[in-house]
CSV table of C-alpha atoms and ligand atoms in Angstrom, one decimal:
chain,number,residue,atom,x,y,z
A,1,MET,CA,34.4,8.6,11.0
A,2,MET,CA,35.2,7.5,7.4
A,3,GLY,CA,32.5,8.8,5.0
A,4,SER,CA,31.2,11.5,7.3
A,5,ASP,CA,31.0,13.9,4.4
A,6,PHE,CA,28.0,11.7,3.3
A,7,PHE,CA,25.4,13.5,5.3
A,8,TYR,CA,22.4,15.1,3.7
A,9,ARG,CA,20.5,17.4,6.0
A,10,ASP,CA,17.3,17.4,4.0
A,11,LYS,CA,16.7,13.7,4.7
A,12,ILE,CA,16.3,11.9,8.0
A,13,PRO,CA,19.7,10.3,9.0
A,14,VAL,CA,19.5,6.6,9.7
A,15,VAL,CA,21.9,4.0,11.0
A,16,ILE,CA,21.6,0.2,10.2
A,17,LEU,CA,22.4,-2.1,13.1
A,18,GLY,CA,23.4,-5.5,11.8
A,19,ALA,CA,24.1,-4.0,8.4
A,20,THR,CA,26.2,-6.9,7.0
A,21,GLY,CA,23.4,-9.5,7.5
A,22,THR,CA,20.7,-10.7,5.2
A,23,VAL,CA,18.1,-8.2,6.5
A,24,GLY,CA,20.8,-5.4,6.9
A,25,GLN,CA,21.7,-5.7,3.2
A,26,ARG,CA,18.1,-5.5,2.2
A,27,PHE,CA,17.8,-2.3,4.3
A,28,ILE,CA,20.7,-0.8,2.4
A,29,GLU,CA,19.3,-1.8,-1.0
A,30,LEU,CA,15.9,-0.2,-0.2
A,31,LEU,CA,17.2,2.9,1.7
A,32,ALA,CA,19.8,3.8,-0.9
A,33,VAL,CA,17.0,5.0,-3.1
A,34,HIS,CA,14.6,6.2,-0.4
A,35,PRO,CA,13.2,9.7,-0.8
A,36,TRP,CA,13.0,10.5,3.0
A,37,PHE,CA,15.8,8.5,4.7
A,38,GLN,CA,19.6,8.8,4.3
A,39,ILE,CA,22.0,6.1,5.5
A,40,VAL,CA,24.7,7.9,7.6
A,41,ALA,CA,26.1,4.9,9.5
A,42,VAL,CA,26.4,1.1,9.4
A,43,ALA,CA,27.1,-1.1,12.4
A,44,ALA,CA,27.7,-4.7,13.0
A,45,SER,CA,29.8,-7.2,15.1
A,46,GLU,CA,33.4,-7.0,16.2
A,47,ARG,CA,34.2,-9.2,13.2
A,48,SER,CA,33.4,-6.2,11.0
A,49,VAL,CA,34.1,-3.1,13.1
A,50,GLY,CA,36.7,-0.7,11.8
A,51,ARG,CA,36.7,-2.0,8.2
A,52,ARG,CA,35.0,-0.5,5.2
A,53,TYR,CA,31.5,-1.9,4.6
A,54,GLY,CA,32.3,-2.8,1.0
A,55,GLU,CA,35.3,-4.9,2.1
A,56,VAL,CA,33.6,-6.8,4.9
A,57,VAL,CA,30.2,-7.5,3.6
A,58,ASN,CA,29.4,-10.7,1.6
A,59,TRP,CA,26.9,-8.7,-0.6
A,60,LEU,CA,24.0,-10.9,-1.8
A,61,MET,CA,21.6,-8.4,-3.3
A,62,ALA,CA,20.9,-8.3,-7.0
A,63,SER,CA,21.8,-4.6,-7.2
A,64,ALA,CA,25.3,-3.3,-6.8
A,65,ILE,CA,26.4,-2.0,-3.3
A,66,PRO,CA,25.7,1.7,-3.2
A,67,PRO,CA,29.2,3.2,-3.4
A,68,GLU,CA,28.5,5.8,-0.8
A,69,VAL,CA,27.7,3.0,1.7
A,70,ALA,CA,30.5,0.7,0.6
A,71,SER,CA,32.9,3.4,1.7
A,72,LEU,CA,31.5,3.8,5.2
A,73,GLU,CA,33.4,2.5,8.1
A,74,VAL,CA,31.5,-0.3,10.0
A,75,LEU,CA,30.9,1.0,13.5
A,76,ARG,CA,30.4,-0.7,16.9
A,77,CYS,CA,26.7,-1.1,17.9
A,78,GLU,CA,26.9,1.5,20.6
A,79,PRO,CA,24.9,4.7,21.0
A,80,GLY,CA,26.6,7.8,20.0
A,81,ILE,CA,27.0,6.8,16.4
A,82,PRO,CA,25.2,9.1,13.7
A,83,GLY,CA,21.6,8.7,12.9
A,84,SER,CA,18.2,9.4,14.6
A,85,ILE,CA,16.4,6.2,13.4
A,86,ALA,CA,18.2,2.9,14.0
A,87,PHE,CA,16.9,0.2,11.7
A,88,SER,CA,17.9,-3.1,13.4
A,89,GLY,CA,18.7,-6.4,11.6
A,90,LEU,CA,20.7,-7.6,14.5
A,91,ASP,CA,21.0,-11.3,15.5
A,92,SER,CA,18.5,-11.9,18.3
A,93,SER,CA,21.3,-13.1,20.6
A,94,VAL,CA,22.3,-9.4,21.0
A,95,ALA,CA,19.4,-7.4,19.6
A,96,GLY,CA,17.4,-7.0,22.9
A,97,GLU,CA,20.1,-5.4,24.9
A,98,VAL,CA,21.6,-3.3,22.0
A,99,GLU,CA,18.1,-2.0,21.0
A,100,THR,CA,17.3,-1.0,24.6
A,101,LYS,CA,20.5,1.0,24.9
A,102,PHE,CA,19.8,2.8,21.6
A,103,ALA,CA,16.3,3.7,22.7
A,104,GLU,CA,17.4,4.9,26.1
A,105,ALA,CA,19.9,7.1,24.3
A,106,GLY,CA,17.1,8.7,22.2
A,107,TYR,CA,17.1,6.8,18.9
A,108,ILE,CA,13.9,5.6,17.3
A,109,VAL,CA,14.6,1.9,17.0
A,110,ILE,CA,12.7,-0.1,14.4
A,111,SER,CA,13.6,-3.8,15.0
A,112,ASN,CA,13.2,-7.0,13.1
A,113,SER,CA,14.2,-9.2,16.0
A,114,ARG,CA,12.0,-11.1,18.3
A,115,ASN,CA,13.3,-9.7,21.6
A,116,HIS,CA,11.0,-6.8,22.2
A,117,ARG,CA,8.0,-7.9,20.1
A,118,MET,CA,5.8,-9.1,23.0
A,119,ASP,CA,6.7,-6.3,25.4
A,120,ALA,CA,3.4,-4.9,26.6
A,121,ASP,CA,4.4,-1.3,25.7
A,122,VAL,CA,6.0,-2.0,22.3
A,123,PRO,CA,4.0,-1.8,19.1
A,124,LEU,CA,4.2,-4.9,17.0
A,125,LEU,CA,3.3,-3.0,13.9
A,126,ILE,CA,2.0,-3.7,10.4
A,127,PRO,CA,1.1,-0.3,9.0
A,128,GLU,CA,-1.9,-1.7,7.1
A,129,VAL,CA,-3.2,-3.7,10.0
A,130,ASN,CA,-2.8,-1.9,13.4
A,131,PRO,CA,-1.5,1.7,13.0
A,132,GLU,CA,-3.5,2.6,16.1
A,133,HIS,CA,-1.1,0.5,18.2
A,134,LEU,CA,1.5,3.4,17.7
A,135,GLU,CA,-0.5,5.0,20.6
A,136,LEU,CA,1.5,2.6,22.9
A,137,LEU,CA,4.5,4.9,22.3
A,138,LYS,CA,2.8,7.5,24.5
A,139,VAL,CA,3.2,5.1,27.5
A,140,GLN,CA,6.4,3.4,26.5
A,141,LYS,CA,9.3,3.8,29.0
A,142,PHE,CA,12.6,3.5,27.3
A,143,GLY,CA,13.7,7.0,28.2
A,144,LYS,CA,14.2,9.5,25.4
A,145,GLY,CA,13.8,7.1,22.4
A,146,LYS,CA,11.3,4.5,21.3
A,147,ILE,CA,11.2,0.9,20.1
A,148,VAL,CA,8.8,-0.3,17.4
A,149,THR,CA,9.0,-3.9,16.2
A,150,ASN,CA,8.3,-5.6,12.9
A,151,PRO,CA,6.5,-9.0,13.4
A,152,ASN,CA,8.0,-12.3,12.4
A,153,CYS,CA,8.5,-12.7,8.6
A,154,SER,CA,5.8,-15.4,8.2
A,155,VAL,CA,3.4,-13.6,10.6
A,156,ILE,CA,3.4,-10.4,8.5
A,157,GLY,CA,2.1,-12.0,5.4
A,158,LEU,CA,-0.3,-14.2,7.3
A,159,THR,CA,-1.8,-11.4,9.4
A,160,ILE,CA,-2.2,-9.1,6.4
A,161,GLY,CA,-4.2,-12.0,4.7
A,162,LEU,CA,-6.3,-12.5,7.8
A,163,LYS,CA,-7.0,-8.8,8.6
A,164,PRO,CA,-9.9,-8.3,6.0
A,165,LEU,CA,-11.5,-11.6,7.1
A,166,PHE,CA,-11.1,-10.7,10.8
A,167,ASP,CA,-12.8,-7.3,10.3
A,168,ARG,CA,-15.6,-8.5,8.1
A,169,PHE,CA,-16.5,-12.0,9.1
A,170,GLY,CA,-14.7,-12.6,12.5
A,171,ILE,CA,-12.1,-15.5,12.8
A,172,GLU,CA,-12.4,-18.4,15.3
A,173,LEU,CA,-9.7,-20.8,14.2
A,174,VAL,CA,-6.6,-20.7,11.9
A,175,HIS,CA,-4.4,-23.6,10.8
A,176,ALA,CA,-1.3,-22.6,9.0
A,177,VAL,CA,1.5,-24.7,7.4
A,178,THR,CA,4.4,-22.6,6.3
A,179,LEU,CA,6.9,-23.3,3.6
A,180,GLN,CA,9.8,-20.9,4.4
A,181,ALA,CA,12.7,-19.8,2.2
A,182,ILE,CA,16.3,-20.3,3.2
A,183,SER,CA,17.1,-16.6,3.3
A,184,GLY,CA,14.8,-16.5,6.4
A,185,ALA,CA,17.6,-18.2,8.3
A,186,GLY,CA,20.2,-15.5,7.6
A,187,TYR,CA,23.5,-16.1,5.9
A,188,PRO,CA,25.0,-18.7,5.5
A,189,GLY,CA,21.8,-20.2,7.1
A,190,VAL,CA,21.0,-23.8,6.5
A,191,ALA,CA,23.8,-25.9,5.0
A,192,SER,CA,23.2,-26.8,1.3
A,193,MET,CA,23.6,-30.5,2.2
A,194,ASP,CA,20.7,-30.2,4.6
A,195,ILE,CA,18.3,-28.2,2.4
A,196,LEU,CA,18.9,-29.4,-1.3
A,197,ASP,CA,16.5,-32.2,-2.2
A,198,ASN,CA,14.9,-31.8,1.2
A,199,VAL,CA,12.3,-30.2,3.5
A,200,VAL,CA,13.3,-29.6,7.1
A,201,PRO,CA,10.2,-29.7,9.4
A,202,LEU,CA,11.8,-27.6,12.1
A,203,ILE,CA,12.4,-23.8,12.5
A,204,GLU,CA,13.3,-23.3,16.1
A,205,GLY,CA,10.7,-21.2,17.9
A,206,GLU,CA,8.8,-20.3,14.8
A,207,GLU,CA,5.5,-22.0,15.5
A,208,ASP,CA,5.1,-20.2,18.8
A,209,LYS,CA,5.6,-16.9,17.0
A,210,VAL,CA,3.0,-17.7,14.3
A,211,GLU,CA,0.5,-18.8,17.0
A,212,THR,CA,0.9,-15.8,19.3
A,213,GLU,CA,2.1,-12.6,17.4
A,214,PRO,CA,-1.1,-12.3,15.2
A,215,LEU,CA,-3.2,-12.2,18.4
A,216,LYS,CA,-1.3,-9.1,19.6
A,217,ILE,CA,-1.4,-7.4,16.1
A,218,LEU,CA,-5.1,-8.0,15.7
A,219,GLY,CA,-5.7,-7.1,19.3
A,220,THR,CA,-7.6,-4.0,20.4
A,221,TYR,CA,-5.8,-0.9,21.7
A,222,GLN,CA,-7.4,0.2,24.9
A,223,GLN,CA,-7.3,3.7,26.3
A,224,ASP,CA,-5.3,2.6,29.4
A,225,GLY,CA,-2.4,1.9,27.0
A,226,GLU,CA,-2.9,-1.9,26.8
A,227,ILE,CA,-3.6,-4.3,23.9
A,228,LYS,CA,-6.4,-6.7,24.5
A,229,PRO,CA,-5.4,-9.8,22.4
A,230,ALA,CA,-7.7,-11.1,19.7
A,231,GLN,CA,-9.6,-14.2,20.6
A,232,ILE,CA,-8.4,-16.5,17.9
A,233,LYS,CA,-6.9,-20.0,18.2
A,234,ILE,CA,-4.0,-20.6,15.8
A,235,SER,CA,-2.2,-23.8,15.1
A,236,ALA,CA,1.0,-23.6,13.0
A,237,GLN,CA,3.6,-26.0,11.5
A,238,CYS,CA,6.7,-24.4,10.0
A,239,ASN,CA,9.0,-26.0,7.4
A,240,ARG,CA,12.2,-24.8,5.7
A,241,VAL,CA,12.1,-25.5,1.9
A,242,PRO,CA,14.7,-25.1,-0.8
A,243,VAL,CA,13.5,-21.7,-2.1
A,244,ASN,CA,15.7,-18.6,-2.0
A,245,ASP,CA,13.2,-15.9,-1.0
A,246,GLY,CA,9.5,-15.9,-0.3
A,247,HIS,CA,7.6,-17.6,2.5
A,248,MET,CA,4.4,-19.5,1.6
A,249,ALA,CA,1.6,-20.5,4.0
A,250,CYS,CA,-1.2,-23.0,3.4
A,251,VAL,CA,-4.0,-21.7,5.6
A,252,SER,CA,-7.3,-23.0,6.7
A,253,VAL,CA,-9.8,-20.7,8.6
A,254,LYS,CA,-13.0,-21.1,10.5
A,255,LEU,CA,-14.9,-17.8,10.5
A,256,LYS,CA,-17.6,-16.5,12.9
A,257,THR,CA,-19.9,-15.9,9.9
A,258,LYS,CA,-19.2,-18.0,6.9
A,259,PRO,CA,-19.3,-15.8,3.7
A,260,LYS,CA,-19.6,-16.9,0.1
A,261,PRO,CA,-16.2,-17.5,-1.6
A,262,GLU,CA,-16.7,-14.3,-3.8
A,263,GLU,CA,-17.1,-12.3,-0.6
A,264,MET,CA,-13.8,-13.6,0.7
A,265,ILE,CA,-12.1,-12.6,-2.5
A,266,GLU,CA,-13.8,-9.2,-2.5
A,267,ALA,CA,-12.7,-8.6,1.0
A,268,TRP,CA,-9.1,-9.3,0.1
A,269,ARG,CA,-9.2,-7.3,-3.2
A,270,SER,CA,-10.8,-4.2,-1.7
A,271,PHE,CA,-8.6,-4.2,1.4
A,272,THR,CA,-6.7,-0.9,1.7
A,273,SER,CA,-5.4,1.2,4.6
A,274,GLU,CA,-4.0,4.5,5.8
A,275,ALA,CA,-0.6,3.5,4.4
A,276,GLN,CA,-2.1,3.6,0.9
A,277,THR,CA,-4.1,6.8,1.4
A,278,LEU,CA,-1.1,8.6,2.9
A,279,GLY,CA,0.9,7.6,-0.2
A,280,LEU,CA,3.8,6.2,1.9
A,281,PRO,CA,6.7,5.6,-0.5
A,282,LEU,CA,7.1,1.8,0.1
A,283,ALA,CA,3.4,1.1,0.5
A,284,PRO,CA,2.1,-1.4,-2.0
A,285,LYS,CA,-0.7,-0.1,-4.3
A,286,ASN,CA,-2.8,-2.9,-3.0
A,287,PRO,CA,-1.7,-4.8,0.2
A,288,ILE,CA,-3.2,-8.0,-1.1
A,289,HIS,CA,-3.3,-9.5,-4.6
A,290,TYR,CA,-5.7,-12.3,-5.2
A,291,PHE,CA,-5.0,-14.6,-8.1
A,292,ASP,CA,-7.7,-16.4,-10.1
A,293,GLU,CA,-5.1,-18.7,-11.7
A,294,LYS,CA,-5.4,-22.1,-10.2
A,295,ASN,CA,-1.7,-22.7,-9.7
A,296,TYR,CA,-0.7,-19.3,-8.2
A,297,PRO,CA,0.9,-17.8,-6.2
A,298,GLN,CA,4.4,-19.1,-6.5
A,299,PRO,CA,7.6,-17.7,-4.8
A,300,LYS,CA,9.8,-17.6,-7.9
A,301,ILE,CA,7.2,-15.8,-10.0
A,302,HIS,CA,5.3,-13.5,-7.5
A,303,ARG,CA,7.6,-12.6,-4.5
A,304,ASN,CA,8.6,-9.3,-6.0
A,305,LEU,CA,5.1,-8.2,-6.9
A,306,ASP,CA,4.4,-4.5,-6.1
A,307,LYS,CA,8.0,-3.8,-4.9
A,308,GLY,CA,8.0,-7.1,-2.9
A,309,MET,CA,5.6,-5.4,-0.5
A,310,CYS,CA,2.2,-7.0,-1.3
A,311,VAL,CA,0.8,-10.3,-0.1
A,312,SER,CA,-0.3,-12.8,-2.8
A,313,ILE,CA,-3.2,-15.1,-2.2
A,314,GLY,CA,-4.8,-17.8,-4.3
A,315,ARG,CA,-6.4,-21.2,-4.4
A,316,LEU,CA,-9.4,-20.4,-2.2
A,317,GLN,CA,-11.3,-23.6,-1.7
A,318,ASP,CA,-13.9,-25.0,0.7
A,319,CYS,CA,-12.2,-26.8,3.7
A,320,PRO,CA,-13.9,-30.0,4.8
A,321,ILE,CA,-12.6,-29.4,8.4
A,322,LEU,CA,-12.8,-25.6,8.8
A,323,ASP,CA,-14.6,-23.2,6.5
A,324,TYR,CA,-12.1,-22.2,3.8
A,325,LYS,CA,-8.5,-22.9,2.8
A,326,PHE,CA,-6.1,-20.9,0.6
A,327,SER,CA,-2.4,-20.3,-0.3
A,328,LEU,CA,-0.5,-17.2,0.7
A,329,LEU,CA,2.9,-15.8,-0.2
A,330,SER,CA,5.0,-12.8,0.9
A,331,HIS,CA,8.6,-11.8,0.4
A,332,ASN,CA,10.4,-12.6,3.7
A,333,THR,CA,13.3,-10.0,3.6
A,334,ILE,CA,11.2,-7.2,1.9
A,335,ARG,CA,7.6,-7.3,3.2
A,336,GLY,CA,8.6,-9.6,6.1
A,337,ALA,CA,11.7,-7.6,7.3
A,338,ALA,CA,13.5,-4.5,5.9
A,339,GLY,CA,10.6,-3.2,3.6
A,340,GLY,CA,8.1,-3.7,6.4
A,341,ALA,CA,10.3,-1.9,8.9
A,342,ILE,CA,10.9,1.0,6.5
A,343,LEU,CA,7.1,1.2,6.0
A,344,CYS,CA,6.7,1.4,9.8
A,345,ALA,CA,9.1,4.4,9.9
A,346,GLU,CA,7.3,6.1,7.0
A,347,LEU,CA,4.0,5.8,8.8
A,348,MET,CA,5.7,7.2,12.0
A,349,VAL,CA,7.0,10.2,10.1
A,350,ARG,CA,3.6,10.9,8.5
A,351,LYS,CA,1.8,10.5,11.8
A,352,GLY,CA,4.2,12.8,13.7
A,353,TYR,CA,6.0,10.2,15.8
A,354,ILE,CA,9.3,11.1,14.1
A,355,PHE,CA,10.3,14.7,13.6
A,356,TRP,CA,12.9,16.1,11.4
B,401,NAP,P1,22.2,-12.6,9.7
B,401,NAP,O1,22.3,-12.6,8.2
B,401,NAP,O2,22.8,-13.7,10.5
B,401,NAP,O3,22.8,-11.2,10.2
B,401,NAP,C1,23.0,-10.9,11.5
B,401,NAP,C2,23.6,-9.5,11.7
B,401,NAP,O4,23.8,-9.3,13.1
B,401,NAP,C3,25.0,-9.3,11.0
B,401,NAP,O5,25.1,-8.0,10.5
B,401,NAP,C4,26.0,-9.5,12.2
B,401,NAP,O6,27.2,-8.8,12.0
B,401,NAP,C5,25.2,-8.9,13.3
B,401,NAP,N1,25.7,-9.4,14.6
B,401,NAP,C6,25.8,-10.7,15.0
B,401,NAP,N2,26.3,-10.8,16.2
B,401,NAP,C7,26.5,-9.5,16.7
B,401,NAP,C8,27.1,-8.9,17.8
B,401,NAP,N3,27.5,-9.7,18.9
B,401,NAP,N4,27.1,-7.6,17.9
B,401,NAP,C9,26.7,-6.8,16.9
B,401,NAP,N5,26.2,-7.3,15.7
B,401,NAP,C10,26.1,-8.6,15.6
B,401,NAP,O7,20.6,-12.5,10.2
B,401,NAP,P2,19.3,-12.0,9.4
B,401,NAP,O8,18.7,-13.1,8.6
B,401,NAP,O9,19.7,-10.7,8.7
B,401,NAP,O10,18.4,-11.6,10.6
B,401,NAP,C11,18.6,-10.5,11.4
B,401,NAP,C12,17.4,-10.4,12.4
B,401,NAP,O11,16.2,-10.2,11.7
B,401,NAP,C13,17.2,-11.7,13.2
B,401,NAP,O12,16.8,-11.3,14.5
B,401,NAP,C14,16.1,-12.4,12.5
B,401,NAP,O13,15.4,-13.3,13.3
B,401,NAP,C15,15.3,-11.3,12.0
B,401,NAP,N6,14.5,-11.5,10.7
B,401,NAP,C16,15.1,-12.1,9.7
B,401,NAP,C17,14.3,-12.3,8.5
B,401,NAP,C18,14.9,-13.0,7.3
B,401,NAP,O14,14.1,-13.2,6.3
B,401,NAP,N7,16.2,-13.3,7.2
B,401,NAP,C19,13.0,-11.9,8.4
B,401,NAP,C20,12.5,-11.2,9.5
B,401,NAP,C21,13.2,-11.1,10.7
B,401,NAP,P3,28.5,-9.5,11.4
B,401,NAP,O15,28.3,-9.8,10.0
B,401,NAP,O16,29.6,-8.4,11.7
B,401,NAP,O17,28.8,-10.7,12.2
C-alpha cells in the first residue's frame, strides 16, 4: 500500500470510507490534527481506487490537504484495509451493505448515512443527548465489530436544542421549518442554476428523518436492550437555501409545562453533558449558545462557533399557536456529520467501547 509508512502506533488507526466526498473531506480536515486518531487509509468508489488521494479529490476545505493523506492510495471499500475504526461518509446507495461488511469483519463503524440509523440495535448517537444508548452495543449482532450512527444533519442540531426542554419541561409538539445549506447535498449537489436566487422546498426523504429520528434519540433505553421512543409529535418542512454551510431551523414547541422565557434560556445556557465533563477533544465548551441579539443566529457569522460543534439559538418568542418559537443553527458537515461522528468515537474510547 502506498503511504504505509504513515502509521503511528500511539494513536488509534482509522480509515475513512467515502473519503473524497463532502463529509469525507471534513473528516480528513478534523482528523489530521486529532490527538487520539490517525488516518491510515482512505477509501472511495471505483472512480478513485488506485490513485493518490491528492490527485483524485476535488478538495473543498479551507485548509490545505494534509500532505501525508494526499500521498495515500485510495483503496476499495472492502474489509481488510488498515484501520480499526471506519468513519463512513459513504453515499447511502452503498453505505448499508459496505458498513455491515466492515462491522462483520471487526471494525468499529461510525456512520453518517441513513441506512442503519433506525435499526433496533444500532445507537443513533449524540454524545451530549443519549450516551446511555451505547448500551445497545452489548446486544448488537454484527459479529466482531459494531455500528454506531450519527443522526441526520438537521436532526443533530434540532435534537440538541430540544434536549434541555425535554428534560426540564416535557415536550408535546414540535413544528420545524428547516433552511438547509447546499453542502448538505454533497458535491456537486444542487446545480447553481437551481439554487441561486432561489429556495427549493424539497429535500427528498428529509422531512421523515426530522419527524422520526429525534424520537429514537430522546427515547428511553430499557434494560431488555430496546429503546422506547419519546412520545412527541413532530411536523417538519425542509428547504434547500443558497447558503454554503450551516443548517437553520425555525422551531415552534408545545411543552408539557409552560416555563417563563427566562427559564427556557437558562435551560439552554446551563445545558452540559458527559462529553464536556470528560473533556472530549472535539466537545464544544457549551453545547448550546443562546444569543440575546435580536437578529442572531446567522449561518455566515455563527456556523463555526466553538469549533463548529455548538448549536446556536436565538429569537425566543411567544408562539400564538404552540407555546414558544425560536431560531436554531448548526454546522451541517461539522456538528451535523464528521465532527459529530468523531465526538461519538471519542466518547466510545473514553467509555471503554473502543480499546487501543
Ligand atoms: P458526497 O459528497 O456525494 O460523497 C459521497 C462519497 O461516497 C464519495 O467519497 C464517493 O466516492 C463515495 N461513493 C459513492 N459511490 C460509491 C461506491 N459505489 N462505492 C464506494 N464509494 C462510493 O456525499 P456527502 O455529502 O459527503 O454525504 C455522504 C453521506 O453522509 C451521505 O449518506 C449523506 O446523506 C450523509 N450526510 C451528509 C451531510 C452533509 O452535510 N453533506 C451531513 C450528514 C450526513 P467517489 O468520489 O470516489 O465517487
